Coordinates of C-alpha atoms and ligand atoms in Angstrom, one line a residue:
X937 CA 2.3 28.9 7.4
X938 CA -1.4 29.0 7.6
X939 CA -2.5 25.5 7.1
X940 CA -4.8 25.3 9.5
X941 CA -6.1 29.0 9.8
X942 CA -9.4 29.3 10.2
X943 CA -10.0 26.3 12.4
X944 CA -9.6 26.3 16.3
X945 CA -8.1 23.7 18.6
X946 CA -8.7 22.8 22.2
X947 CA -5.3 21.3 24.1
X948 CA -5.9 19.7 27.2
X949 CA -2.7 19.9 30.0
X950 CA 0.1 23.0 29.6
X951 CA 2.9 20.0 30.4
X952 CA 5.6 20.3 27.5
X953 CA 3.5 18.2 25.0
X954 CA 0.6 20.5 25.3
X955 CA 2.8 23.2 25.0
X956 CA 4.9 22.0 21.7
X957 CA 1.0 21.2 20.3
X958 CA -0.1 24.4 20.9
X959 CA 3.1 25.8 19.4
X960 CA 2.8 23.9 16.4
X961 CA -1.0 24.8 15.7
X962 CA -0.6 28.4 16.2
X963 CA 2.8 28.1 13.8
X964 CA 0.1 26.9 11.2
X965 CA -2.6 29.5 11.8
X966 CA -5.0 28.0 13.8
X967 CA -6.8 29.6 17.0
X968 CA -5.4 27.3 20.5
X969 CA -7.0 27.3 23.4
X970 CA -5.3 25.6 26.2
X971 CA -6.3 24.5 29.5
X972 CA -3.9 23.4 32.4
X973 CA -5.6 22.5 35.5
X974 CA -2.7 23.5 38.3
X975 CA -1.6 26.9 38.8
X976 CA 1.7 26.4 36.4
X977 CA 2.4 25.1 33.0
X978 CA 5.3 23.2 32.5
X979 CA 4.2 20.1 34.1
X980 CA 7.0 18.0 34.8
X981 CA 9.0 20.6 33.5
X982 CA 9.9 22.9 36.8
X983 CA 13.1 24.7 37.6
X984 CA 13.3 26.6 41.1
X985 CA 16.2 29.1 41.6
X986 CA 17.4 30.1 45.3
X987 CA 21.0 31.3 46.3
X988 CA 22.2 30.8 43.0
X989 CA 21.3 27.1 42.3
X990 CA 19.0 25.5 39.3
X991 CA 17.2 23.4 41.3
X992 CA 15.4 20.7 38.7
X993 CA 12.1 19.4 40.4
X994 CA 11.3 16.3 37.1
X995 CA 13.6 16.3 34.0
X996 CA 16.7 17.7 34.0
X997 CA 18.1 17.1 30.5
X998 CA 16.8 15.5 27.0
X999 CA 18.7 13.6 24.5
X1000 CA 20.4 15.4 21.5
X1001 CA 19.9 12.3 18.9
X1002 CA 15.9 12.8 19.0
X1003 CA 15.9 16.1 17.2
X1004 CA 12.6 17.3 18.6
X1005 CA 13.4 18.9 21.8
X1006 CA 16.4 20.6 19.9
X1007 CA 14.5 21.5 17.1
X1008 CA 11.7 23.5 19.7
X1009 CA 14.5 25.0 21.6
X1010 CA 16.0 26.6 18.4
X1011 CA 12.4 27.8 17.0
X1012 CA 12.1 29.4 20.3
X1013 CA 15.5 31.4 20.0
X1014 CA 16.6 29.8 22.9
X1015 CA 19.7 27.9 20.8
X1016 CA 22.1 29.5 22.5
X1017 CA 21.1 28.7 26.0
X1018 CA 21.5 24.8 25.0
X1019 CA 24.3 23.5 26.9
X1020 CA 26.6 19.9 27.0
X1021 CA 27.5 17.6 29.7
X1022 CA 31.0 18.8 31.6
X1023 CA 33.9 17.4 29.9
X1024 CA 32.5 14.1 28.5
X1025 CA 30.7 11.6 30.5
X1026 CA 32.1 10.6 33.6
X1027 CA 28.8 8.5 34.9
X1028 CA 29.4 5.1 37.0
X1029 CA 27.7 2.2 38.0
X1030 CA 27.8 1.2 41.8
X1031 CA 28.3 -2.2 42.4
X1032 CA 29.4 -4.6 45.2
X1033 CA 29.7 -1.1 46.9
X1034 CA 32.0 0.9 44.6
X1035 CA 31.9 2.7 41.7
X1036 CA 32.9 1.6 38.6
X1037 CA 32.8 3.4 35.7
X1038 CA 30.3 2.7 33.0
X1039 CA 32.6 0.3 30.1
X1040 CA 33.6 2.4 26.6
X1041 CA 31.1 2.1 24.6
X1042 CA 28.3 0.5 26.4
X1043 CA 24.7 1.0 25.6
X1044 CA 21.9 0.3 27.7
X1045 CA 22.2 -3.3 27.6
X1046 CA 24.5 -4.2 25.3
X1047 CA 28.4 -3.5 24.5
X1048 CA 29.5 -1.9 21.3
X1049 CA 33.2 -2.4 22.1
X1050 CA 34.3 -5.9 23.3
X1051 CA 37.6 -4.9 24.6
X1052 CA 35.9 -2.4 27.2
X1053 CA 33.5 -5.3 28.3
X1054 CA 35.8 -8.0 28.6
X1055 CA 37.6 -5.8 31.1
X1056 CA 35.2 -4.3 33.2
X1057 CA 35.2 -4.7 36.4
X1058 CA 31.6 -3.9 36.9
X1059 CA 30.7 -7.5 35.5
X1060 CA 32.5 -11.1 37.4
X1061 CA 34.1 -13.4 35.2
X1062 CA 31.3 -15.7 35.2
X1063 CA 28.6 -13.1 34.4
X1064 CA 30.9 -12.5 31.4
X1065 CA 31.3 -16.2 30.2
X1066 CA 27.7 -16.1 30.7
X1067 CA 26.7 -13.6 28.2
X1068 CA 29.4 -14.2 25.6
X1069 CA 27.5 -17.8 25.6
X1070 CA 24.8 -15.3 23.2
X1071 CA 27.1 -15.8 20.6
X1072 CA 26.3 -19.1 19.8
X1073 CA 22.7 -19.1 21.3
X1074 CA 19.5 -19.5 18.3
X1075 CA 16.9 -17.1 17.6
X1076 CA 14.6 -17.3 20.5
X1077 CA 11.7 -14.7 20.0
X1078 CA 8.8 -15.5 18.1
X1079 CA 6.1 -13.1 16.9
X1080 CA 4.8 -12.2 20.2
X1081 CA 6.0 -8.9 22.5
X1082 CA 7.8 -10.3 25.8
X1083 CA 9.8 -8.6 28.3
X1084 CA 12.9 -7.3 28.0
X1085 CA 14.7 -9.3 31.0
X1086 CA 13.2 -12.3 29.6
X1087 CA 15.1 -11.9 26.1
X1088 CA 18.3 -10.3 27.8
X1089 CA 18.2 -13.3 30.6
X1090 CA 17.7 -16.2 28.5
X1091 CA 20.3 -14.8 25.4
X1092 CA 23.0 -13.1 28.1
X1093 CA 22.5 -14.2 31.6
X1094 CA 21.7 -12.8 34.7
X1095 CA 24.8 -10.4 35.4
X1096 CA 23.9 -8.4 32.3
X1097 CA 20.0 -7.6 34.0
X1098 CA 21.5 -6.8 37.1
X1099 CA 24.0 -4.7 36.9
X1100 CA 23.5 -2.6 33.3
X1101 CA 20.0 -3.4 32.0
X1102 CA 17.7 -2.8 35.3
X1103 CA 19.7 0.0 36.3
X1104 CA 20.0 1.6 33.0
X1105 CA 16.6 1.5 31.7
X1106 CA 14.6 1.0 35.3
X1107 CA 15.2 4.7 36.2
X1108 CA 14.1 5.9 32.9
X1109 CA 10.9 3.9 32.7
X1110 CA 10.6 3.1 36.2
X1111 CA 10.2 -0.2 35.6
X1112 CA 12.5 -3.4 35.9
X1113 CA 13.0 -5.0 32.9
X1114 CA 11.1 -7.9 33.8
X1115 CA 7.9 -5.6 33.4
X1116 CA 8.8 -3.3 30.6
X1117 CA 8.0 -4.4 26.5
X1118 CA 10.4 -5.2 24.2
X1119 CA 8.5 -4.0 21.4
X1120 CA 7.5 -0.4 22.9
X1121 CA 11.0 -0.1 24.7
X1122 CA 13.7 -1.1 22.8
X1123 CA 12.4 -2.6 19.7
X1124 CA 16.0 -2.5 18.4
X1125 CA 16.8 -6.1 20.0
X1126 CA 14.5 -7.7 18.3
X1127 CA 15.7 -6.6 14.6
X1128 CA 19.3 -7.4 16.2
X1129 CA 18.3 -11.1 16.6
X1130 CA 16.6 -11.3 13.5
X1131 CA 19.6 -9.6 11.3
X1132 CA 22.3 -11.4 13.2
X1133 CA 20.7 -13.7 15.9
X1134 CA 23.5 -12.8 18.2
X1135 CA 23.1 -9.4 20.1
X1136 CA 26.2 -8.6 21.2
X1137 CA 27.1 -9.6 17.2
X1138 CA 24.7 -7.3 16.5
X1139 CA 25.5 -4.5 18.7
X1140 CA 29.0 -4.8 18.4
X1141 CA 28.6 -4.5 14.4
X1142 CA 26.2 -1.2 14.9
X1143 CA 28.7 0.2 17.3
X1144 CA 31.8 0.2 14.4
X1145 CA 29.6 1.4 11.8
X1146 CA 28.1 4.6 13.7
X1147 CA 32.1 4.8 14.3
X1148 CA 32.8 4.9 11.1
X1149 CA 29.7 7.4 10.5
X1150 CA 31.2 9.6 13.0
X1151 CA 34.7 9.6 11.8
X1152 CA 33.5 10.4 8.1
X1153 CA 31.5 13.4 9.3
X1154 CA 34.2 15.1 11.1
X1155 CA 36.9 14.3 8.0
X1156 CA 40.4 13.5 7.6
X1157 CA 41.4 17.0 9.3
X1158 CA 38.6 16.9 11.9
X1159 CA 39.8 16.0 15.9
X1160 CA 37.8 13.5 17.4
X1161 CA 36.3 13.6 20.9
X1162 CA 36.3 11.3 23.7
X1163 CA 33.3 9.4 24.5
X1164 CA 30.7 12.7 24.7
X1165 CA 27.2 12.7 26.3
X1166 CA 24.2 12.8 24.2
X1167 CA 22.1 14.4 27.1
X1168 CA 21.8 18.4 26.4
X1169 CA 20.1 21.0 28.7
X1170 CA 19.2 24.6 29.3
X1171 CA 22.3 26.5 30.8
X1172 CA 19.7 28.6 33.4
X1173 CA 17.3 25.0 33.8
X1174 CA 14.8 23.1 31.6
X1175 CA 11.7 25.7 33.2
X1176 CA 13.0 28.2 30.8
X1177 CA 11.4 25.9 27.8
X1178 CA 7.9 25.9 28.8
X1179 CA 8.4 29.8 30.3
X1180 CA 9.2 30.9 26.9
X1181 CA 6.2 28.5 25.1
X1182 CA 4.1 30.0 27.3
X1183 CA 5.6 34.1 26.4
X1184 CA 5.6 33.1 22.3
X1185 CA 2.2 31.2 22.5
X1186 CA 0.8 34.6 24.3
X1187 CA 2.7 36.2 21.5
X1188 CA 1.0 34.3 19.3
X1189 CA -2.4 35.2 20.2
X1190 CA -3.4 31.5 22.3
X1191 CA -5.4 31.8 24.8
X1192 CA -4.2 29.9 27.7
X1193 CA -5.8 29.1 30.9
X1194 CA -4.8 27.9 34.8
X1195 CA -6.5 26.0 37.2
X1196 CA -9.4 25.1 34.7
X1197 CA -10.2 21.6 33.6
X1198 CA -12.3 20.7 30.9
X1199 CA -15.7 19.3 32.4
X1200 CA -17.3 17.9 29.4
X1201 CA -16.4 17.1 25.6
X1202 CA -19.2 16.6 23.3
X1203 CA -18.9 15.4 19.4
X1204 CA -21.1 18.0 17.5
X1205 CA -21.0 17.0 13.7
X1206 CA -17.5 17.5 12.8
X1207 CA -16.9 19.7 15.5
X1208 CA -16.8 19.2 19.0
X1209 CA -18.7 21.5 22.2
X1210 CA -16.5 21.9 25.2
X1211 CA -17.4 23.1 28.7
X1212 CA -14.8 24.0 31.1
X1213 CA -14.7 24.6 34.9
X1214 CA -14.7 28.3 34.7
X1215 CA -18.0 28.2 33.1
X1216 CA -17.4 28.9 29.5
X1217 CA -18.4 27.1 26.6
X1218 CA -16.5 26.3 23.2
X1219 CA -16.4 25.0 20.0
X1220 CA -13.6 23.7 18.8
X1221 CA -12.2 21.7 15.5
X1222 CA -10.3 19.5 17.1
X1223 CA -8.8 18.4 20.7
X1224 CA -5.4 17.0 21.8
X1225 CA -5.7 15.5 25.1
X1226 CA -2.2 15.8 26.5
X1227 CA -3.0 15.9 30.3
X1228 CA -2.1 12.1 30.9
X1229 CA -3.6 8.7 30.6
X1230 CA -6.1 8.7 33.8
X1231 CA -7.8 12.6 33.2
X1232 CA -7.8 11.6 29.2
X1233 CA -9.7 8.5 29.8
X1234 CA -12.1 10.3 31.7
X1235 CA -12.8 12.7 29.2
X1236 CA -13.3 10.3 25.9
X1237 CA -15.2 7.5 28.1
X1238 CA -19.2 8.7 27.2
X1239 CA -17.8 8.9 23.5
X1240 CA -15.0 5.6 23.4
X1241 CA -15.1 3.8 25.9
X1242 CA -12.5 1.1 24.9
X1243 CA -10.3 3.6 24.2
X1244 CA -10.7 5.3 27.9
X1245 CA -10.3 1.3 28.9
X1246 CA -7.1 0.8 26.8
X1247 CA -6.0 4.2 28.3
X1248 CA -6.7 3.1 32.2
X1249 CA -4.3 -0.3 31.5
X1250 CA -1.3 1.8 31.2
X1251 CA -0.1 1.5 34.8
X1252 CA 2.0 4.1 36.3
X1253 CA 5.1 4.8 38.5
X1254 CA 6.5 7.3 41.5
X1255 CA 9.3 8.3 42.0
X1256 CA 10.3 10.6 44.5
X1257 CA 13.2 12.7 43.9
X1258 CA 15.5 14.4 46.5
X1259 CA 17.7 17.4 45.9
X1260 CA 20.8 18.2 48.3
X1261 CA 23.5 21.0 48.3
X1262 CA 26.6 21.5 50.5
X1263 CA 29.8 23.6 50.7
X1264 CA 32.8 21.9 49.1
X1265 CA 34.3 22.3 52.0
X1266 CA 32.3 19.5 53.4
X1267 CA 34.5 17.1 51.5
X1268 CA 37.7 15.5 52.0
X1269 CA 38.0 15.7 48.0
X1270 CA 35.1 17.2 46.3
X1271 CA 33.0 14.4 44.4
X1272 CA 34.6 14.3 40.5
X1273 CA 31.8 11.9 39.9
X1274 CA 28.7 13.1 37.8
X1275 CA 26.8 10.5 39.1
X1276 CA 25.9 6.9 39.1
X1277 CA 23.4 4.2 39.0
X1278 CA 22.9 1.6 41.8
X1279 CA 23.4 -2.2 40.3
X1280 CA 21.9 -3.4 43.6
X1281 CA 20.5 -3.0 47.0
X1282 CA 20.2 0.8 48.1
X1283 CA 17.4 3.4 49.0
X1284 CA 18.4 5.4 45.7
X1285 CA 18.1 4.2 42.1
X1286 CA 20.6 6.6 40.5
X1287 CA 22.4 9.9 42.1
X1288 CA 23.3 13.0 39.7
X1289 CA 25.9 15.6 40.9
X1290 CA 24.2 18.5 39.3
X1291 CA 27.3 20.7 39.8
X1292 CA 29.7 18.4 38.3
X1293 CA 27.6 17.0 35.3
X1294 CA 25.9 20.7 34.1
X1295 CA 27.6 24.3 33.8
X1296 CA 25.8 26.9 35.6
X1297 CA 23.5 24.4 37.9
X1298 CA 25.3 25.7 41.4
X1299 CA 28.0 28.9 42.0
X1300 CA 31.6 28.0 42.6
X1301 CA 32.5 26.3 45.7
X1302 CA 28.5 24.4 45.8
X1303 CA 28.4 20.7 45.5
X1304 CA 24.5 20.1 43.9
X1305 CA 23.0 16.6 43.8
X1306 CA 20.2 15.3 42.9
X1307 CA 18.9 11.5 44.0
X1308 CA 15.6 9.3 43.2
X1309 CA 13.5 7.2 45.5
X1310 CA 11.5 5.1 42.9
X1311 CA 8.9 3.4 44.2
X1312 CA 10.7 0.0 43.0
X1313 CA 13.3 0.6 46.0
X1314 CA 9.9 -0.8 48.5
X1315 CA 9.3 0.4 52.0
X1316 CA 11.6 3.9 51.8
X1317 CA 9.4 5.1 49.2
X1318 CA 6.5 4.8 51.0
X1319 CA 8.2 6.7 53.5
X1320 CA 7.5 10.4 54.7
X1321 CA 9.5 13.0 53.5
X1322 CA 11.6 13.5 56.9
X1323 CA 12.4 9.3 56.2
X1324 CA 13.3 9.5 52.6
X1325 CA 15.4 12.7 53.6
X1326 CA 17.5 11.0 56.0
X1327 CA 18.3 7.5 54.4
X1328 CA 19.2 9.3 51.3
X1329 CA 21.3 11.8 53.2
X1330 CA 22.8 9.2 55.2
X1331 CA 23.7 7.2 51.9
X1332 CA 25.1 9.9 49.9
X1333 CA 27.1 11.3 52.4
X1334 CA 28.4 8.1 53.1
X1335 CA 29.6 7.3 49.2
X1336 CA 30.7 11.1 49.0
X1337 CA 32.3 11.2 52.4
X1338 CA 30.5 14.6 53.4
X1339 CA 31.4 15.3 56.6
X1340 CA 28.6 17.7 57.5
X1341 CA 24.9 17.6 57.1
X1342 CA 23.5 19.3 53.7
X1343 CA 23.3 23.2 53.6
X1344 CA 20.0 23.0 51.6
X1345 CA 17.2 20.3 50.9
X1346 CA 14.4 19.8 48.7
X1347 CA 12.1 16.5 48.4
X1348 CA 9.6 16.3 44.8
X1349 CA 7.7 13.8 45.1
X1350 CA 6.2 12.5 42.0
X1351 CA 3.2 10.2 42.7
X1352 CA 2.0 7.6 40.1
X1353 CA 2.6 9.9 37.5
X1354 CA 5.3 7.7 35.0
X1355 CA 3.6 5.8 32.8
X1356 CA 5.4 2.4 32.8
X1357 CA 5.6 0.5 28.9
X1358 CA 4.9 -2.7 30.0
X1359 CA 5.1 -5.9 28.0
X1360 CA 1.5 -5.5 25.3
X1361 CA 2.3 -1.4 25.4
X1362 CA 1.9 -1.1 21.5
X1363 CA -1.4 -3.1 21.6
X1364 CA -3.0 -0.7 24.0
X1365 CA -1.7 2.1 22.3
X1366 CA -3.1 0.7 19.2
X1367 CA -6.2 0.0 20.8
X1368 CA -6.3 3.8 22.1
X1369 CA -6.4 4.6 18.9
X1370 CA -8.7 2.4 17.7
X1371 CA -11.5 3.4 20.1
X1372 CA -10.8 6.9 19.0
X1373 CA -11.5 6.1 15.4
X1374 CA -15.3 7.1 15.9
X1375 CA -14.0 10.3 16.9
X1376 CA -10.8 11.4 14.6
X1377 CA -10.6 15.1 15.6
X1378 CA -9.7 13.9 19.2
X1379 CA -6.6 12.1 20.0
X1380 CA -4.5 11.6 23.3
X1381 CA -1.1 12.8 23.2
X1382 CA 2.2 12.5 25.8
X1383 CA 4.4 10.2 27.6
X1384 CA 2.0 7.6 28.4
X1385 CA 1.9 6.4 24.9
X1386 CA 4.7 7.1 22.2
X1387 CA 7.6 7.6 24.5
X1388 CA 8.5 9.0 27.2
X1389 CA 11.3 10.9 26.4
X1390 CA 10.8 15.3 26.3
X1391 CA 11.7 15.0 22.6
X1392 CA 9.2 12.0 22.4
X1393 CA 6.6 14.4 24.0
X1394 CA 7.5 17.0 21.7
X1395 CA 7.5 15.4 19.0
X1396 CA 4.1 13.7 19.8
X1397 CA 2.5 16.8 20.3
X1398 CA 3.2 18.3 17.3
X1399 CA 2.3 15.2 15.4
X1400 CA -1.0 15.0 17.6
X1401 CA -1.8 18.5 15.8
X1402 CA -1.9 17.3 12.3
X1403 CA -3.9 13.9 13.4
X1404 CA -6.7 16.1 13.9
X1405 CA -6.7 19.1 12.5
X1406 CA -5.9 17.5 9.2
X1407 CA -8.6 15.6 8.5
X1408 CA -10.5 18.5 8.9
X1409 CA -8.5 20.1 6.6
X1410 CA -9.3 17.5 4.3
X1411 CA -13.0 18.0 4.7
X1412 CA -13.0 21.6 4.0
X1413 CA -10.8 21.5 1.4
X1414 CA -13.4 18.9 -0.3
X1415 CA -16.1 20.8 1.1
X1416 CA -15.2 24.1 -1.0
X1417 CA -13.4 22.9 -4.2
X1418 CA -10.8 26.2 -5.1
X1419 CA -11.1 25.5 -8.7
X1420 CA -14.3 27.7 -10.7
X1421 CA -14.8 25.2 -12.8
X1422 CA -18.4 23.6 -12.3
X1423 CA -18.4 20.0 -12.0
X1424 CA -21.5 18.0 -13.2
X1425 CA -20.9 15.0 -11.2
X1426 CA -21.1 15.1 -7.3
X1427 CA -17.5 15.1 -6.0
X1428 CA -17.1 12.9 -3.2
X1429 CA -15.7 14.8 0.2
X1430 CA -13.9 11.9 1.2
X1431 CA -15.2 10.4 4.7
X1432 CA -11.8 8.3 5.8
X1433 CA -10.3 11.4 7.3
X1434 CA -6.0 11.5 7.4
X1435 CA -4.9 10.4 10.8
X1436 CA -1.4 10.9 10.1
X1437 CA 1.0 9.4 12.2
X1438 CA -1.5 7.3 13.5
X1439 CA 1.0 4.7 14.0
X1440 CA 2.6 3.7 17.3
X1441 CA 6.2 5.4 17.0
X1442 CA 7.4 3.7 20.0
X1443 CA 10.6 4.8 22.2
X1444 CA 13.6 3.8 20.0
X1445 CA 17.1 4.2 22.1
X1446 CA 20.2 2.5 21.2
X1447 CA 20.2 -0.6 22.8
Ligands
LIG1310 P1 3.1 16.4 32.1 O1 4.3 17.1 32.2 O2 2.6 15.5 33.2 O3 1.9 17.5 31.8 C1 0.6 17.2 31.9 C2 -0.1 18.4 32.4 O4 -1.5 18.2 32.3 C3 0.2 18.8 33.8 O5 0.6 20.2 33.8 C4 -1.1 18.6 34.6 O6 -1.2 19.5 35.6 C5 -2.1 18.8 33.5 N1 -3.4 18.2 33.8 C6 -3.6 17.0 34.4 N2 -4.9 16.7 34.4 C7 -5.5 17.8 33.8 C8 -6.9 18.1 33.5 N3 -7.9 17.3 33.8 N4 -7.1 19.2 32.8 C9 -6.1 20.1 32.5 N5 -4.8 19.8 32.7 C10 -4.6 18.7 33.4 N6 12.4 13.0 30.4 C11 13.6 13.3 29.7 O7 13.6 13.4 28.5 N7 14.7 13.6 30.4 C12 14.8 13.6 31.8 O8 15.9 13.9 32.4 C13 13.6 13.1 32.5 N8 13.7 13.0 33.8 C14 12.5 12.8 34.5 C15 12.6 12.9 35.9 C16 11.4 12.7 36.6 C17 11.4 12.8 38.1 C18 10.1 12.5 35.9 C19 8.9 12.4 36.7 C20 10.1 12.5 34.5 C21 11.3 12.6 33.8 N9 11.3 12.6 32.4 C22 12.5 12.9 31.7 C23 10.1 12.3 31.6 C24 9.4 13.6 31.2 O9 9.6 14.7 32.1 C25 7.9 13.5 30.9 O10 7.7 12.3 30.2 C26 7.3 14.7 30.2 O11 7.7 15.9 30.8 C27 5.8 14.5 30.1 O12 5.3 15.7 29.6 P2 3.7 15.8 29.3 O13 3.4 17.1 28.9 O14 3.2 14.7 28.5 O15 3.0 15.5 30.8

């Protein structure tokens, strides 16, 4: 397709939304140049191989039922490299100091089965009692956004925040729920207590008809599955998406660039000049600023200020994540665990067993885990790398009953750099765009407004292209009518230019 040939785009950051928007403007003709200011592209996206092992540095899988990612991958050729959790899902919770398994059918906060979560141990009897008292409660939210442990406290009690709602949804957003939006996060509980006031009414209702959904689909002769994962990776590590971007974009003809920054955007009629660090300058049709909240900001503050303001309120996370191999042989019984989440005290927010959870993550006979430090934990976090090492160690040795210190080691720390959706997230986001409205063929793109997600990112990205690319489109196409016929009257080139998808598409995940 050659929609946009002709015209010549400037992306800002080589992280995967960068990447996909650069893919996507290329797919429709138009020049990309791309500047990353590290010496990698990828950004969060980073895979290290040694002895054998897929070591994940950020993100190590995306979900399947957010076509985006998927989608990309398959463009890319890469389909067959896509690969499923092992055997199901076999993730727990830990609390009271054990692990329990995670209840059939449960969401993120809310059951879709009863039986499962009338039974579970994970929750006491009271906790339960507690939240089935939602099924008589009235509607509580009014118009405004709140938070999402306020709603889920005052409808289902306390046992539900603790022990599946923070854990659940604090390590993706690293955030507890008593800071992250209900609107930008999971905007599906609010249209639950409108539609049936109840939640768990609600959830349980949703849960038998994607049931019934699922067992239409697979027909009267089909099998059915046990519970399955909807988390997919890349069988050699998700590096190999943005390594093979970065091959097909070179393909392609883009012109991307390391360790450069862009030192200066200036409007320039409908076009805008661009200096960068290594001292070349630029014109450009449009720009998609998809290096994160805090370098974006900087660049659109001579030009929008309130949008570099709205940008700088998005408040960010760390998390620091710690990596750890050993032998099989140092266990009594090799962990059959792929992981779990901690529903109380502990230096870790969530553990992954790599080896046990993805094929092809660690050779035979190599036990591969993967733990995170958020900074939410307190003191450990602020810890030095030898600290986090050992109180991690020391915990997952302890759950795992390793007997003998780890073979190899690896500590990622990730520093302010997760952009938390707390409560008033879709008004800033809004208000970004607002303050960009001055300037429609720029626009800010990535995890820190529409999701943070990889298929959120990628899918942003790609939509970032058409925001600003087509208006321009529009304006040429006005600009130099196709049609011979003369017109007597002046035709007006429309001056409201198409910002499609303009809208804030927040994070949608089944509650
Ligand atoms: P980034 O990856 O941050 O890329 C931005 C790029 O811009 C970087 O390369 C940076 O160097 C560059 N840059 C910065 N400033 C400038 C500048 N001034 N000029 C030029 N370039 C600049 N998501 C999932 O879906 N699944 C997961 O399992 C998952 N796990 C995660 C685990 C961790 C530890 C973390 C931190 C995140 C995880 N995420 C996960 C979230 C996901 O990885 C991110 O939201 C996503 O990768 C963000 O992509 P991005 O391109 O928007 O930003």
């Amino acid at each position: 397709m050659t929609a946009y040939a002709g015209l010549r785009l400037l992306v800002v950051g080589g992280g995967i939304t960068g990447l996909a928007a650069a893919w996507e403007a290329t797919g429709q003709g138009a020049e990309v140049l791309l500047v990353e200011a590290s010496e990698r592209f990828g950004g969060k996206l980073r895979t290290e191989h040694v002895d054998g092992l897929a070591i994940e540095a950020g993100p190590d899988s995306f979900v399947a039922y957010r076509p985006a990612a998927l989608t990309l991958v398959r463009e890319l050729g890469l389909g067959e490299e896509v690969v499923e959790v092992r055997g199901g899902r076999t993730v727990h919770l830990r609390t009271d100091g054990r692990l329990q398994p995670i209840p059939d059918g449960m969401g993120l906060v809310l059951p879709t089965k009863l039986g499962p979560f009338v039974r579970t141990p994970v929750l006491r009897w009271r906790h339960k009692a507690r939240a089935l008292l939602d099924l008589v409660l009235p509607r509580r939210l009014g118009a405004s956004d709140v938070a999402i442990g306020d709603l889920l406290r005052a409808r289902l009690g306390e046992g539900i925040v603790q022990r599946f709602a923070d854990p659940m949804l604090g390590g993706i957003y690293g955030a507890t729920v008593d800071e992250l939006s209900l609107d930008a996060v999971l905007p599906i509980l609010r249209e639950h207590e409108r539609t049936h006031r109840s939640l768990i009414i609600a959830s349980l209702a949703s849960g038998r008809a994607a049931r019934a959904a699922a067992q239409s689909t697979s027909g009267s002769g089909g099998t059915t599955r046990g519970p399955s994962s909807p988390f997919r990776s890349l069988a050699t590590g998700l590096g190999a998406l943005p390594d093979r971007l970065v091959d097909a974009l070179t393909e392609r003809g883009a012109d991307l660039r390391r360790h450069t920054r862009v030192d200066a955007l200036t409007p320039d009629g409908e076009q805008t000049r661009v200096r960068l660090s290594d001292g070349t300058e630029h014109v450009v049709d449009g720009v998609v600023l998809a290096a994160g909240a805090a370098a974006s900001a900087d660049l659109v503050e001579p030009y929008a200020a309130s949008a570099a303001a709205a940008l700088r309120q998005v408040r960010h996370a760390s998390t620091t994540v710690v990596t750890l191999a050993w032998p099989e042989s140092a266990f009594a019984t090799p962990p059959t665990t792929q992981g779990w989440l901690e529903a109380g005290d502990a230096p870790v927010s969530g553990v992954t067993i790599s080896s046990a959870k993805w094929p092809g993550r660690a050779p035979a006979g190599v036990v591969l885990v993967r733990a995170f430090v958020p900074d939410r934990v307190g003191r450990l976090a602020r810890g030095s790398d030898g600290e986090i090492l050992d109180a991690v160690t020391r915990h997952v040795s302890g759950i795992l009953g390793a007997h003998q210190p780890p073979t190899l080691t690896r500590v990622t720390r990730w520093v302010g750099v997760m952009p938390k959706y707390t409560v008033g997230h879709l008004d800033r986001v809004a208000a970004v765009d607002a303050g960009l409205a001055g300037q429609p063929s720029w626009t800010v793109a990535g995890s820190a407004q529409r999701g943070v997600g990889i298929p959120d990112c990628i899918a942003d990205g790609r939509a970032a292209v058409s925001r600003v690319l087509g208006s321009r489109k529009a304006t040429a196409a006005a600009a130099s009518p196709t049609t011979a016929t003369p017109t007597t009257t002046a035709t007006p080139t429309t001056a409201s230019p198409t910002i499609t998808g303009r809208q804030p598409t927040p994070e949608r995940t089944p509650a």
